[in-house]
Amino acid sequence: MNNTIGLIFVGIGIAFNLFGCIGLVRLPDVYNRLQAATKCVTLGTCSILFGTFLVMGFTAAGIKSILCMWFLLLASPTAAHAIARGAHRAGVKLCQESVADQYAEDKEGEA
Amino acid sequence: MKSKITLFLGLYLIWCFLNWMPDWQHLLVGVLVAGLVTIVTGDLFVSNIHVLHHLRRVWYFLIYYMPVFVWECIKANLDVAYRVLHPMLPIRPGIVKIKTNLKTDTALTFLANSITLTPGTMSVDIDRDKGVLYIHWIHVETTDCEKATKIVAAHFEKILAKIFEEDV
Amino acid sequence: MKIENVKILRWAIGTVIIVGCIVFVLVKPLPFLFYHDLPNVGFFGRALFIILLSSFLALYRIWKGPTGADRVVAVDIFGILIIGFCAVLTITTKRSWYIDIAIAWALQSFVSVLALSKYLEGKDFDE
C-alpha cells in the first residue's frame, strides 16, 4: 500500500520537474524563468523525496530523504532570491511585455 | 545564550537523523560535534530564534503556518504548470513593491521564503529600514502598493507576526 | 505573419518534439545501463529517462542563455534535478548511500549558487 502511494508521489514529482524545465526553456526573461523553474522543480523534487520516504519507511534512507526535503525547502527560495537580486543589480532588463518596474524606479530615485 | 542552546539542539537533532539508527557512540560523538559547531558559529546566526522555546509558538507554527503553506505551494505549482503549457503564455510580469510590518530577521526570512513559494510571486529585494519588499509578479493585477500588499502578503504576515513577534 | 500565429506555430513544434521524446522513452526504454535484474525496473527506468530529458532542457538553457544570470539559474535547476535522480536510484537499488550523495550535492549546490550570484552582483553582463 505504502509502496503504491510512494510510486504515485514519485510520478507526480517527475511530471512537475518536466513542466518546470519546459518553463525554463519557454519563458522570456530571467525572472520569469526563475519563478517557473524554482517553484515547479523544488516542489517536484520534494514530492520525489517524500515518495522515497514512503517506499523506504523509517530506515536510514527514509529519514535522510526527509532531512534532504526540509533542507531543499529552506535553501531553494533563498538561492532564487539571491539570483534575482544579483541579476537585477547586474543590469539584466525585464522583458518587453513587462508592466511595471518599481524597484528600478526607487533605485534611480535614491541615486 | 538561549539562541545558542536552540542551535545546539537543532544541530544535535540533525546529527541523529544523519546517523539513523542512533546508538551510544553516535550520540556521544554528536554531542562533541554539535558543541564545537555551536561554539564556533554561534554568534553568526540570527538572534531571536529562541522565541520557539514557547510551546504555544511551535504549536501555531505547526497548526496554522504549515497547512496554509503546503496548500499555497500546491496551488502555485498548478498555476505555473497552466501558464507554461498554455500556447499563448498568459503572463504580464512586473516588479511591484509591498509594505510589511515585520521587524525581526527570522520573520522576514520566513516571509520572503513564503512569498517565493506561493502562486505567481517571487521576492527580489528587502529594504529593512523602510519595511518594503520588492516582489516580482508573473501576472500583475495591480501596481498600487496597498492593494498589492493585501493580495500577496496579508495572511502570511498575520500568521508570522503571531509566531515570531507578538509578546506572550 | 502575425505574432500570435508565430507563437502558436512554435508551441506546436515544441509540443511535437517533447511529446515525441516522452512517448519514445515510455514505449521503448533503452536497456538501462546498470541494474537489469531488479524488480520494478520498468517504471523506474522510464522515470530516470524523463529526468534525463528534463536535464537536457536545462542544458539547452545553459548553452543558449542570453545573459549570465540565465546560466546561473539553469545550473541551480540542474543541481536540484540531480537530487531527484539520486532519490529515484535509492528506491530502485535499495542502497542507502545514494541519498547521502543527494544531501551532499544539495549543500554544495546551494553554496555554489550563492557564490555565483554574489559574482553576478559585482559585474556587468551585457553580452
mmCIF file of C-alpha atoms in Angstrom:
data_model
loop_
_atom_site.group_PDB
_atom_site.id
_atom_site.type_symbol
_atom_site.label_atom_id
_atom_site.label_comp_id
_atom_site.label_asym_id
_atom_site.label_seq_id
_atom_site.Cartn_x
_atom_site.Cartn_y
_atom_site.Cartn_z
ATOM 1 C CA MET A 1 0.000 0.000 0.000
ATOM 2 C CA ASN A 2 2.693 2.479 1.058
ATOM 3 C CA ASN A 3 4.669 1.347 -1.927
ATOM 4 C CA THR A 4 1.910 2.262 -4.355
ATOM 5 C CA ILE A 5 1.301 5.682 -2.787
ATOM 6 C CA GLY A 6 5.043 6.350 -2.884
ATOM 7 C CA LEU A 7 5.198 5.460 -6.553
ATOM 8 C CA ILE A 8 2.325 7.863 -7.243
ATOM 9 C CA PHE A 9 4.229 10.645 -5.440
ATOM 10 C CA VAL A 10 7.351 9.898 -7.484
ATOM 11 C CA GLY A 11 5.328 10.053 -10.699
ATOM 12 C CA ILE A 12 3.759 13.415 -9.791
ATOM 13 C CA GLY A 13 7.149 14.814 -8.868
ATOM 14 C CA ILE A 14 8.722 13.774 -12.143
ATOM 15 C CA ALA A 15 5.861 15.336 -14.114
ATOM 16 C CA PHE A 16 6.331 18.658 -12.288
ATOM 17 C CA ASN A 17 10.089 18.518 -12.853
ATOM 18 C CA LEU A 18 9.422 18.221 -16.580
ATOM 19 C CA PHE A 19 6.960 21.154 -16.505
ATOM 20 C CA GLY A 20 9.475 23.304 -14.675
ATOM 21 C CA CYS A 21 12.169 22.580 -17.245
ATOM 22 C CA ILE A 22 9.784 23.345 -20.112
ATOM 23 C CA GLY A 23 9.128 26.661 -18.390
ATOM 24 C CA LEU A 24 12.868 27.228 -18.168
ATOM 25 C CA VAL A 25 13.061 26.942 -21.953
ATOM 26 C CA ARG A 26 9.862 28.760 -22.942
ATOM 27 C CA LEU A 27 9.537 31.845 -20.741
ATOM 28 C CA PRO A 28 11.034 35.114 -21.966
ATOM 29 C CA ASP A 29 13.347 36.566 -19.276
ATOM 30 C CA VAL A 30 15.429 35.655 -16.227
ATOM 31 C CA TYR A 31 12.851 36.475 -13.560
ATOM 32 C CA ASN A 32 10.021 34.506 -15.152
ATOM 33 C CA ARG A 33 12.311 31.558 -15.735
ATOM 34 C CA LEU A 34 13.393 31.723 -12.117
ATOM 35 C CA GLN A 35 9.769 31.682 -10.953
ATOM 36 C CA ALA A 36 8.661 28.719 -13.013
ATOM 37 C CA ALA A 37 11.803 26.690 -12.538
ATOM 38 C CA THR A 38 12.190 27.272 -8.807
ATOM 39 C CA LYS A 39 8.606 26.546 -7.887
ATOM 40 C CA CYS A 40 7.985 23.537 -10.073
ATOM 41 C CA VAL A 41 11.379 21.864 -9.696
ATOM 42 C CA THR A 42 11.608 22.392 -5.930
ATOM 43 C CA LEU A 43 8.159 21.032 -5.233
ATOM 44 C CA GLY A 44 8.624 18.213 -7.741
ATOM 45 C CA THR A 45 11.864 17.096 -6.125
ATOM 46 C CA CYS A 46 10.276 17.350 -2.668
ATOM 47 C CA SER A 47 7.493 15.115 -3.917
ATOM 48 C CA ILE A 48 10.036 12.582 -5.190
ATOM 49 C CA LEU A 49 11.832 12.608 -1.828
ATOM 50 C CA PHE A 50 8.552 12.177 0.049
ATOM 51 C CA GLY A 51 7.757 9.215 -2.188
ATOM 52 C CA THR A 52 11.188 7.800 -1.330
ATOM 53 C CA PHE A 53 10.335 8.157 2.365
ATOM 54 C CA LEU A 54 7.019 6.357 1.884
ATOM 55 C CA VAL A 55 8.638 3.478 -0.008
ATOM 56 C CA MET A 56 11.641 3.042 2.277
ATOM 57 C CA GLY A 57 9.866 3.602 5.623
ATOM 58 C CA PHE A 58 11.743 4.523 8.816
ATOM 59 C CA THR A 59 15.125 3.293 7.658
ATOM 60 C CA ALA A 60 18.306 5.321 7.200
ATOM 61 C CA ALA A 61 17.398 6.265 3.648
ATOM 62 C CA GLY A 62 13.864 7.336 4.543
ATOM 63 C CA ILE A 63 14.930 9.602 7.404
ATOM 64 C CA LYS A 64 17.673 11.124 5.279
ATOM 65 C CA SER A 65 15.255 11.856 2.458
ATOM 66 C CA ILE A 66 13.010 13.756 4.892
ATOM 67 C CA LEU A 67 16.074 15.729 6.021
ATOM 68 C CA CYS A 68 17.016 16.470 2.411
ATOM 69 C CA MET A 69 13.449 17.635 1.690
ATOM 70 C CA TRP A 70 13.480 20.047 4.635
ATOM 71 C CA PHE A 71 16.838 21.450 3.566
ATOM 72 C CA LEU A 72 15.665 21.897 -0.011
ATOM 73 C CA LEU A 73 12.542 23.783 1.111
ATOM 74 C CA LEU A 74 14.733 26.148 3.126
ATOM 75 C CA ALA A 75 17.553 26.599 0.634
ATOM 76 C CA SER A 76 15.901 26.836 -2.762
ATOM 77 C CA PRO A 77 13.874 30.051 -2.222
ATOM 78 C CA THR A 78 16.958 31.676 -0.722
ATOM 79 C CA ALA A 79 19.012 30.800 -3.783
ATOM 80 C CA ALA A 80 16.264 32.135 -6.057
ATOM 81 C CA HIS A 81 16.151 35.377 -4.087
ATOM 82 C CA ALA A 82 19.938 35.777 -4.333
ATOM 83 C CA ILE A 83 19.961 35.129 -8.078
ATOM 84 C CA ALA A 84 17.111 37.585 -8.697
ATOM 85 C CA ARG A 85 18.818 40.350 -6.734
ATOM 86 C CA GLY A 86 22.165 39.680 -8.394
ATOM 87 C CA ALA A 87 20.594 39.735 -11.845
ATOM 88 C CA HIS A 88 18.807 42.999 -11.169
ATOM 89 C CA ARG A 89 21.965 44.636 -9.832
ATOM 90 C CA ALA A 90 23.939 43.359 -12.818
ATOM 91 C CA GLY A 91 21.513 45.237 -15.034
ATOM 92 C CA VAL A 92 19.509 42.457 -16.645
ATOM 93 C CA LYS A 93 16.392 44.091 -18.088
ATOM 94 C CA LEU A 94 12.853 42.808 -17.750
ATOM 95 C CA CYS A 95 11.258 41.519 -20.941
ATOM 96 C CA GLN A 96 9.142 43.528 -23.380
ATOM 97 C CA GLU A 97 5.722 42.601 -22.004
ATOM 98 C CA SER A 98 6.500 43.862 -18.502
ATOM 99 C CA VAL A 99 4.070 46.257 -16.876
ATOM 100 C CA ALA A 100 5.995 47.891 -14.052
ATOM 101 C CA ASP A 101 9.474 48.013 -12.516
ATOM 102 C CA GLN A 102 9.126 49.899 -9.270
ATOM 103 C CA TYR A 103 12.444 48.540 -7.973
ATOM 104 C CA ALA A 104 14.432 50.314 -10.692
ATOM 105 C CA GLU A 105 12.393 53.488 -10.187
ATOM 106 C CA ASP A 106 13.176 53.527 -6.472
ATOM 107 C CA LYS A 107 16.860 52.868 -7.050
ATOM 108 C CA GLU A 108 17.106 55.728 -9.553
ATOM 109 C CA GLY A 109 15.321 57.983 -7.083
ATOM 110 C CA GLU A 110 17.942 57.255 -4.465
ATOM 111 C CA ALA A 111 20.936 57.708 -6.751
ATOM 112 C CA MET B 1 22.877 32.222 25.148
ATOM 113 C CA LYS B 2 19.315 30.979 24.688
ATOM 114 C CA SER B 3 19.666 31.027 20.930
ATOM 115 C CA LYS B 4 22.937 29.080 21.231
ATOM 116 C CA ILE B 5 21.116 26.358 23.162
ATOM 117 C CA THR B 6 18.443 26.240 20.465
ATOM 118 C CA LEU B 7 21.124 25.985 17.800
ATOM 119 C CA PHE B 8 22.818 23.155 19.702
ATOM 120 C CA LEU B 9 19.573 21.198 19.981
ATOM 121 C CA GLY B 10 18.808 21.667 16.301
ATOM 122 C CA LEU B 11 22.268 20.535 15.227
ATOM 123 C CA TYR B 12 22.083 17.533 17.533
ATOM 124 C CA LEU B 13 18.722 16.532 16.056
ATOM 125 C CA ILE B 14 20.146 16.770 12.521
ATOM 126 C CA TRP B 15 23.137 14.655 13.583
ATOM 127 C CA CYS B 16 20.831 11.977 14.987
ATOM 128 C CA PHE B 17 18.856 11.901 11.750
ATOM 129 C CA LEU B 18 22.033 11.622 9.698
ATOM 130 C CA ASN B 19 23.206 8.619 11.767
ATOM 131 C CA TRP B 20 19.987 6.649 11.963
ATOM 132 C CA MET B 21 19.700 4.247 13.925
ATOM 133 C CA PRO B 22 21.283 6.051 16.884
ATOM 134 C CA ASP B 23 23.446 4.051 19.315
ATOM 135 C CA TRP B 24 25.515 5.422 22.193
ATOM 136 C CA GLN B 25 28.716 6.027 20.228
ATOM 137 C CA HIS B 26 26.921 8.111 17.628
ATOM 138 C CA LEU B 27 25.149 10.095 20.349
ATOM 139 C CA LEU B 28 28.436 10.817 22.183
ATOM 140 C CA VAL B 29 30.271 11.987 19.054
ATOM 141 C CA GLY B 30 27.197 14.047 18.197
ATOM 142 C CA VAL B 31 27.417 15.954 21.478
ATOM 143 C CA LEU B 32 31.069 16.816 20.753
ATOM 144 C CA VAL B 33 30.483 17.882 17.151
ATOM 145 C CA ALA B 34 27.336 19.902 17.819
ATOM 146 C CA GLY B 35 29.010 21.630 20.773
ATOM 147 C CA LEU B 36 32.052 22.551 18.700
ATOM 148 C CA VAL B 37 29.955 23.947 15.852
ATOM 149 C CA THR B 38 27.830 25.909 18.315
ATOM 150 C CA ILE B 39 30.880 27.476 19.961
ATOM 151 C CA VAL B 40 32.486 28.413 16.662
ATOM 152 C CA THR B 41 29.484 29.710 14.701
ATOM 153 C CA GLY B 42 27.014 30.646 17.454
ATOM 154 C CA ASP B 43 27.416 34.387 17.012
ATOM 155 C CA LEU B 44 26.839 34.345 13.265
ATOM 156 C CA PHE B 45 23.252 33.153 13.389
ATOM 157 C CA VAL B 46 20.075 35.142 13.825
ATOM 158 C CA SER B 47 19.484 36.108 17.387
ATOM 159 C CA ASN B 48 15.814 35.736 18.191
ATOM 160 C CA ILE B 49 15.151 32.148 17.198
ATOM 161 C CA HIS B 50 14.801 31.292 20.883
ATOM 162 C CA VAL B 51 11.205 32.507 20.810
ATOM 163 C CA LEU B 52 10.487 28.952 19.678
ATOM 164 C CA HIS B 53 11.061 27.912 23.303
ATOM 165 C CA HIS B 54 7.462 28.876 23.947
ATOM 166 C CA LEU B 55 5.449 25.823 23.091
ATOM 167 C CA ARG B 56 2.498 27.931 22.026
ATOM 168 C CA ARG B 57 4.534 29.372 19.150
ATOM 169 C CA VAL B 58 5.640 25.956 17.926
ATOM 170 C CA TRP B 59 2.017 24.933 18.098
ATOM 171 C CA TYR B 60 0.992 27.938 15.969
ATOM 172 C CA PHE B 61 3.791 27.107 13.540
ATOM 173 C CA LEU B 62 2.630 23.540 13.034
ATOM 174 C CA ILE B 63 -1.126 24.126 13.094
ATOM 175 C CA TYR B 64 -1.552 27.453 11.292
ATOM 176 C CA TYR B 65 1.547 28.002 9.180
ATOM 177 C CA MET B 66 2.349 24.586 7.701
ATOM 178 C CA PRO B 67 -1.092 23.661 6.232
ATOM 179 C CA VAL B 68 -1.539 27.108 4.671
ATOM 180 C CA PHE B 69 1.997 26.914 3.268
ATOM 181 C CA VAL B 70 1.563 23.443 1.754
ATOM 182 C CA TRP B 71 -1.802 24.341 0.217
ATOM 183 C CA GLU B 72 -0.368 27.526 -1.321
ATOM 184 C CA CYS B 73 2.571 25.522 -2.700
ATOM 185 C CA ILE B 74 0.273 23.096 -4.478
ATOM 186 C CA LYS B 75 -1.764 25.979 -5.916
ATOM 187 C CA ALA B 76 1.454 27.659 -7.081
ATOM 188 C CA ASN B 77 2.548 24.527 -8.921
ATOM 189 C CA LEU B 78 -0.746 24.121 -10.740
ATOM 190 C CA ASP B 79 -0.722 27.815 -11.641
ATOM 191 C CA VAL B 80 2.799 27.680 -13.081
ATOM 192 C CA ALA B 81 2.062 24.457 -14.974
ATOM 193 C CA TYR B 82 -1.019 26.085 -16.523
ATOM 194 C CA ARG B 83 0.931 29.161 -17.600
ATOM 195 C CA VAL B 84 3.806 27.152 -19.028
ATOM 196 C CA LEU B 85 1.719 24.707 -21.029
ATOM 197 C CA HIS B 86 -0.691 27.303 -22.444
ATOM 198 C CA PRO B 87 0.152 28.040 -26.103
ATOM 199 C CA MET B 88 -0.107 31.824 -25.736
ATOM 200 C CA LEU B 89 1.956 32.167 -22.495
ATOM 201 C CA PRO B 90 -0.541 34.301 -20.496
ATOM 202 C CA ILE B 91 1.987 36.334 -18.500
ATOM 203 C CA ARG B 92 2.062 40.005 -17.532
ATOM 204 C CA PRO B 93 5.254 40.311 -15.496
ATOM 205 C CA GLY B 94 6.464 43.237 -13.443
ATOM 206 C CA ILE B 95 8.148 44.218 -10.208
ATOM 207 C CA VAL B 96 5.912 45.856 -7.595
ATOM 208 C CA LYS B 97 6.600 46.830 -4.015
ATOM 209 C CA ILE B 98 4.652 45.879 -0.925
ATOM 210 C CA LYS B 99 4.817 47.027 2.686
ATOM 211 C CA THR B 100 5.406 44.877 5.735
ATOM 212 C CA ASN B 101 5.242 45.493 9.464
ATOM 213 C CA LEU B 102 7.577 42.652 10.481
ATOM 214 C CA LYS B 103 10.880 43.681 12.012
ATOM 215 C CA THR B 104 12.997 40.696 13.060
ATOM 216 C CA ASP B 105 15.347 38.775 10.785
ATOM 217 C CA THR B 106 13.748 35.368 11.209
ATOM 218 C CA ALA B 107 10.244 36.610 10.476
ATOM 219 C CA LEU B 108 11.408 38.485 7.363
ATOM 220 C CA THR B 109 13.273 35.428 6.088
ATOM 221 C CA PHE B 110 10.215 33.246 6.533
ATOM 222 C CA LEU B 111 8.025 35.879 4.868
ATOM 223 C CA ALA B 112 10.338 36.094 1.838
ATOM 224 C CA ASN B 113 10.503 32.304 1.506
ATOM 225 C CA SER B 114 6.725 32.002 1.770
ATOM 226 C CA ILE B 115 6.236 34.654 -0.891
ATOM 227 C CA THR B 116 8.657 32.888 -3.209
ATOM 228 C CA LEU B 117 6.859 29.581 -2.985
ATOM 229 C CA THR B 118 3.300 30.934 -3.320
ATOM 230 C CA PRO B 119 1.417 31.488 -6.584
ATOM 231 C CA GLY B 120 2.930 33.848 -9.103
ATOM 232 C CA THR B 121 5.200 35.883 -6.834
ATOM 233 C CA MET B 122 8.906 35.941 -6.001
ATOM 234 C CA SER B 123 10.789 38.262 -3.658
ATOM 235 C CA VAL B 124 13.609 40.235 -5.293
ATOM 236 C CA ASP B 125 14.888 42.514 -2.531
ATOM 237 C CA ILE B 126 14.168 43.567 1.029
ATOM 238 C CA ASP B 127 14.610 47.091 2.350
ATOM 239 C CA ARG B 128 14.529 46.625 6.093
ATOM 240 C CA ASP B 129 14.677 50.299 7.109
ATOM 241 C CA LYS B 130 11.578 51.308 5.164
ATOM 242 C CA GLY B 131 9.821 47.983 5.681
ATOM 243 C CA VAL B 132 9.440 47.421 1.945
ATOM 244 C CA LEU B 133 9.680 44.222 -0.091
ATOM 245 C CA TYR B 134 10.111 44.217 -3.872
ATOM 246 C CA ILE B 135 8.102 41.431 -5.485
ATOM 247 C CA HIS B 136 8.355 40.028 -8.992
ATOM 248 C CA TRP B 137 4.830 39.121 -10.019
ATOM 249 C CA ILE B 138 4.196 36.934 -13.043
ATOM 250 C CA HIS B 139 0.688 38.290 -13.654
ATOM 251 C CA VAL B 140 0.425 41.810 -12.256
ATOM 252 C CA GLU B 141 -3.108 42.607 -11.117
ATOM 253 C CA THR B 142 -2.436 45.990 -9.547
ATOM 254 C CA THR B 143 0.559 48.289 -9.242
ATOM 255 C CA ASP B 144 -0.871 50.033 -6.182
ATOM 256 C CA CYS B 145 1.158 49.377 -3.053
ATOM 257 C CA GLU B 146 -1.694 48.861 -0.570
ATOM 258 C CA LYS B 147 -3.794 46.583 -2.769
ATOM 259 C CA ALA B 148 -0.757 44.505 -3.708
ATOM 260 C CA THR B 149 0.093 44.085 -0.034
ATOM 261 C CA LYS B 150 -3.428 42.892 0.647
ATOM 262 C CA ILE B 151 -3.334 40.343 -2.187
ATOM 263 C CA VAL B 152 0.184 38.976 -1.775
ATOM 264 C CA ALA B 153 1.301 39.041 1.832
ATOM 265 C CA ALA B 154 -1.536 39.860 4.214
ATOM 266 C CA HIS B 155 -2.476 36.472 5.650
ATOM 267 C CA PHE B 156 1.091 35.160 5.861
ATOM 268 C CA GLU B 157 2.102 38.330 7.648
ATOM 269 C CA LYS B 158 -0.612 37.899 10.280
ATOM 270 C CA ILE B 159 0.408 34.301 10.982
ATOM 271 C CA LEU B 160 4.127 35.099 11.128
ATOM 272 C CA ALA B 161 3.587 38.061 13.437
ATOM 273 C CA LYS B 162 1.724 35.746 15.778
ATOM 274 C CA ILE B 163 4.551 33.212 15.710
ATOM 275 C CA PHE B 164 7.688 35.351 15.874
ATOM 276 C CA GLU B 165 6.920 38.794 17.203
ATOM 277 C CA GLU B 166 3.877 39.109 19.413
ATOM 278 C CA ASP B 167 4.612 39.097 23.145
ATOM 279 C CA VAL B 168 3.242 36.167 25.055
ATOM 280 C CA MET C 1 2.695 36.542 -40.287
ATOM 281 C CA LYS C 2 1.078 37.786 -37.116
ATOM 282 C CA ILE C 3 2.796 37.357 -33.770
ATOM 283 C CA GLU C 4 0.044 35.083 -32.450
ATOM 284 C CA ASN C 5 0.437 32.707 -35.372
ATOM 285 C CA VAL C 6 4.209 32.528 -34.883
ATOM 286 C CA LYS C 7 3.715 31.789 -31.189
ATOM 287 C CA ILE C 8 1.215 29.012 -31.853
ATOM 288 C CA LEU C 9 3.472 27.528 -34.538
ATOM 289 C CA ARG C 10 6.442 27.433 -32.160
ATOM 290 C CA TRP C 11 4.264 25.941 -29.423
ATOM 291 C CA ALA C 12 3.093 23.214 -31.811
ATOM 292 C CA ILE C 13 6.644 22.360 -32.890
ATOM 293 C CA GLY C 14 7.876 22.205 -29.310
ATOM 294 C CA THR C 15 4.928 20.082 -28.199
ATOM 295 C CA VAL C 16 5.531 17.612 -31.017
ATOM 296 C CA ILE C 17 9.226 17.311 -30.122
ATOM 297 C CA ILE C 18 8.717 16.877 -26.356
ATOM 298 C CA VAL C 19 5.718 14.544 -26.619
ATOM 299 C CA GLY C 20 7.649 12.542 -29.194
ATOM 300 C CA CYS C 21 10.585 12.168 -26.799
ATOM 301 C CA ILE C 22 8.282 11.172 -23.917
ATOM 302 C CA VAL C 23 6.441 8.577 -26.000
ATOM 303 C CA PHE C 24 9.720 7.172 -27.258
ATOM 304 C CA VAL C 25 11.007 6.841 -23.701
ATOM 305 C CA LEU C 26 7.781 5.338 -22.367
ATOM 306 C CA VAL C 27 7.191 2.853 -25.163
ATOM 307 C CA LYS C 28 10.690 1.620 -25.723
ATOM 308 C CA PRO C 29 13.005 2.357 -22.778
ATOM 309 C CA LEU C 30 16.590 1.769 -23.742
ATOM 310 C CA PRO C 31 18.178 -1.111 -21.828
ATOM 311 C CA PHE C 32 19.104 0.530 -18.578
ATOM 312 C CA LEU C 33 22.807 0.576 -18.039
ATOM 313 C CA PHE C 34 23.388 -0.775 -14.550
ATOM 314 C CA TYR C 35 20.698 -2.905 -12.960
ATOM 315 C CA HIS C 36 18.677 -5.202 -15.194
ATOM 316 C CA ASP C 37 17.636 -7.724 -12.620
ATOM 317 C CA LEU C 38 15.826 -5.601 -10.032
ATOM 318 C CA PRO C 39 12.056 -5.506 -9.513
ATOM 319 C CA ASN C 40 10.112 -2.528 -10.841
ATOM 320 C CA VAL C 41 12.951 -1.537 -13.123
ATOM 321 C CA GLY C 42 10.474 -0.838 -15.892
ATOM 322 C CA PHE C 43 8.772 2.050 -14.108
ATOM 323 C CA PHE C 44 11.984 3.453 -12.678
ATOM 324 C CA GLY C 45 13.881 3.108 -15.923
ATOM 325 C CA ARG C 46 11.228 5.254 -17.597
ATOM 326 C CA ALA C 47 11.286 7.712 -14.660
ATOM 327 C CA LEU C 48 15.058 8.127 -14.865
ATOM 328 C CA PHE C 49 14.845 8.771 -18.599
ATOM 329 C CA ILE C 50 12.247 11.504 -18.101
ATOM 330 C CA ILE C 51 14.522 13.195 -15.538
ATOM 331 C CA LEU C 52 17.335 12.936 -18.083
ATOM 332 C CA LEU C 53 15.082 14.636 -20.646
ATOM 333 C CA SER C 54 14.421 17.491 -18.182
ATOM 334 C CA SER C 55 18.107 17.933 -17.571
ATOM 335 C CA PHE C 56 18.717 18.140 -21.309
ATOM 336 C CA LEU C 57 16.259 21.042 -21.373
ATOM 337 C CA ALA C 58 18.264 22.704 -18.570
ATOM 338 C CA LEU C 59 21.468 22.074 -20.545
ATOM 339 C CA TYR C 60 19.878 23.777 -23.557
ATOM 340 C CA ARG C 61 19.335 26.848 -21.373
ATOM 341 C CA ILE C 62 22.960 26.745 -20.189
ATOM 342 C CA TRP C 63 24.165 26.552 -23.778
ATOM 343 C CA LYS C 64 21.821 29.182 -25.230
ATOM 344 C CA GLY C 65 21.189 31.564 -22.313
ATOM 345 C CA PRO C 66 21.482 35.159 -23.489
ATOM 346 C CA THR C 67 22.848 36.507 -20.184
ATOM 347 C CA GLY C 68 24.959 35.110 -17.394
ATOM 348 C CA ALA C 69 22.038 35.095 -14.972
ATOM 349 C CA ASP C 70 20.156 32.621 -17.184
ATOM 350 C CA ARG C 71 23.091 30.254 -16.990
ATOM 351 C CA VAL C 72 23.231 30.514 -13.211
ATOM 352 C CA VAL C 73 19.507 29.703 -12.978
ATOM 353 C CA ALA C 74 19.974 26.680 -15.201
ATOM 354 C CA VAL C 75 22.910 25.434 -13.118
ATOM 355 C CA ASP C 76 20.791 25.721 -9.963
ATOM 356 C CA ILE C 77 17.932 23.754 -11.541
ATOM 357 C CA PHE C 78 20.360 21.142 -12.849
ATOM 358 C CA GLY C 79 21.638 20.547 -9.307
ATOM 359 C CA ILE C 80 18.125 20.070 -7.945
ATOM 360 C CA LEU C 81 17.301 17.616 -10.735
ATOM 361 C CA ILE C 82 20.313 15.525 -9.782
ATOM 362 C CA ILE C 83 18.937 15.249 -6.227
ATOM 363 C CA GLY C 84 15.728 13.785 -7.649
ATOM 364 C CA PHE C 85 17.768 11.394 -9.797
ATOM 365 C CA CYS C 86 19.648 10.133 -6.739
ATOM 366 C CA ALA C 87 16.381 9.654 -4.836
ATOM 367 C CA VAL C 88 14.926 7.520 -7.620
ATOM 368 C CA LEU C 89 18.137 5.494 -7.758
ATOM 369 C CA THR C 90 17.789 4.919 -3.995
ATOM 370 C CA ILE C 91 14.369 3.354 -4.463
ATOM 371 C CA THR C 92 15.487 1.286 -7.427
ATOM 372 C CA THR C 93 18.597 -0.228 -5.951
ATOM 373 C CA LYS C 94 17.742 -0.126 -2.192
ATOM 374 C CA ARG C 95 21.234 1.225 -1.499
ATOM 375 C CA SER C 96 21.010 3.990 1.041
ATOM 376 C CA TRP C 97 24.255 5.764 0.167
ATOM 377 C CA TYR C 98 22.702 7.334 -2.926
ATOM 378 C CA ILE C 99 20.692 9.598 -0.618
ATOM 379 C CA ASP C 100 23.946 10.633 1.083
ATOM 380 C CA ILE C 101 25.162 11.787 -2.322
ATOM 381 C CA ALA C 102 21.891 13.696 -2.718
ATOM 382 C CA ILE C 103 22.319 15.548 0.602
ATOM 383 C CA ALA C 104 25.945 16.429 -0.114
ATOM 384 C CA TRP C 105 25.020 17.604 -3.597
ATOM 385 C CA ALA C 106 22.207 19.794 -2.195
ATOM 386 C CA LEU C 107 24.539 21.534 0.276
ATOM 387 C CA GLN C 108 27.312 22.062 -2.230
ATOM 388 C CA SER C 109 24.992 23.270 -4.989
ATOM 389 C CA PHE C 110 23.380 25.788 -2.627
ATOM 390 C CA VAL C 111 26.741 27.245 -1.622
ATOM 391 C CA SER C 112 27.988 27.422 -5.204
ATOM 392 C CA VAL C 113 24.824 29.165 -6.402
ATOM 393 C CA LEU C 114 25.142 31.749 -3.628
ATOM 394 C CA ALA C 115 28.738 32.391 -4.653
ATOM 395 C CA LEU C 116 27.787 32.726 -8.320
ATOM 396 C CA SER C 117 25.027 35.206 -7.534
ATOM 397 C CA LYS C 118 27.456 37.311 -5.482
ATOM 398 C CA TYR C 119 29.726 37.262 -8.503
ATOM 399 C CA LEU C 120 26.832 38.462 -10.660
ATOM 400 C CA GLU C 121 26.190 41.426 -8.373
ATOM 401 C CA GLY C 122 29.666 42.828 -8.809
ATOM 402 C CA LYS C 123 29.879 42.523 -12.558
ATOM 403 C CA ASP C 124 28.147 43.792 -15.675
ATOM 404 C CA PHE C 125 26.934 41.112 -18.059
ATOM 405 C CA ASP C 126 25.755 42.813 -21.185
ATOM 406 C CA GLU C 127 26.663 40.273 -23.782
#
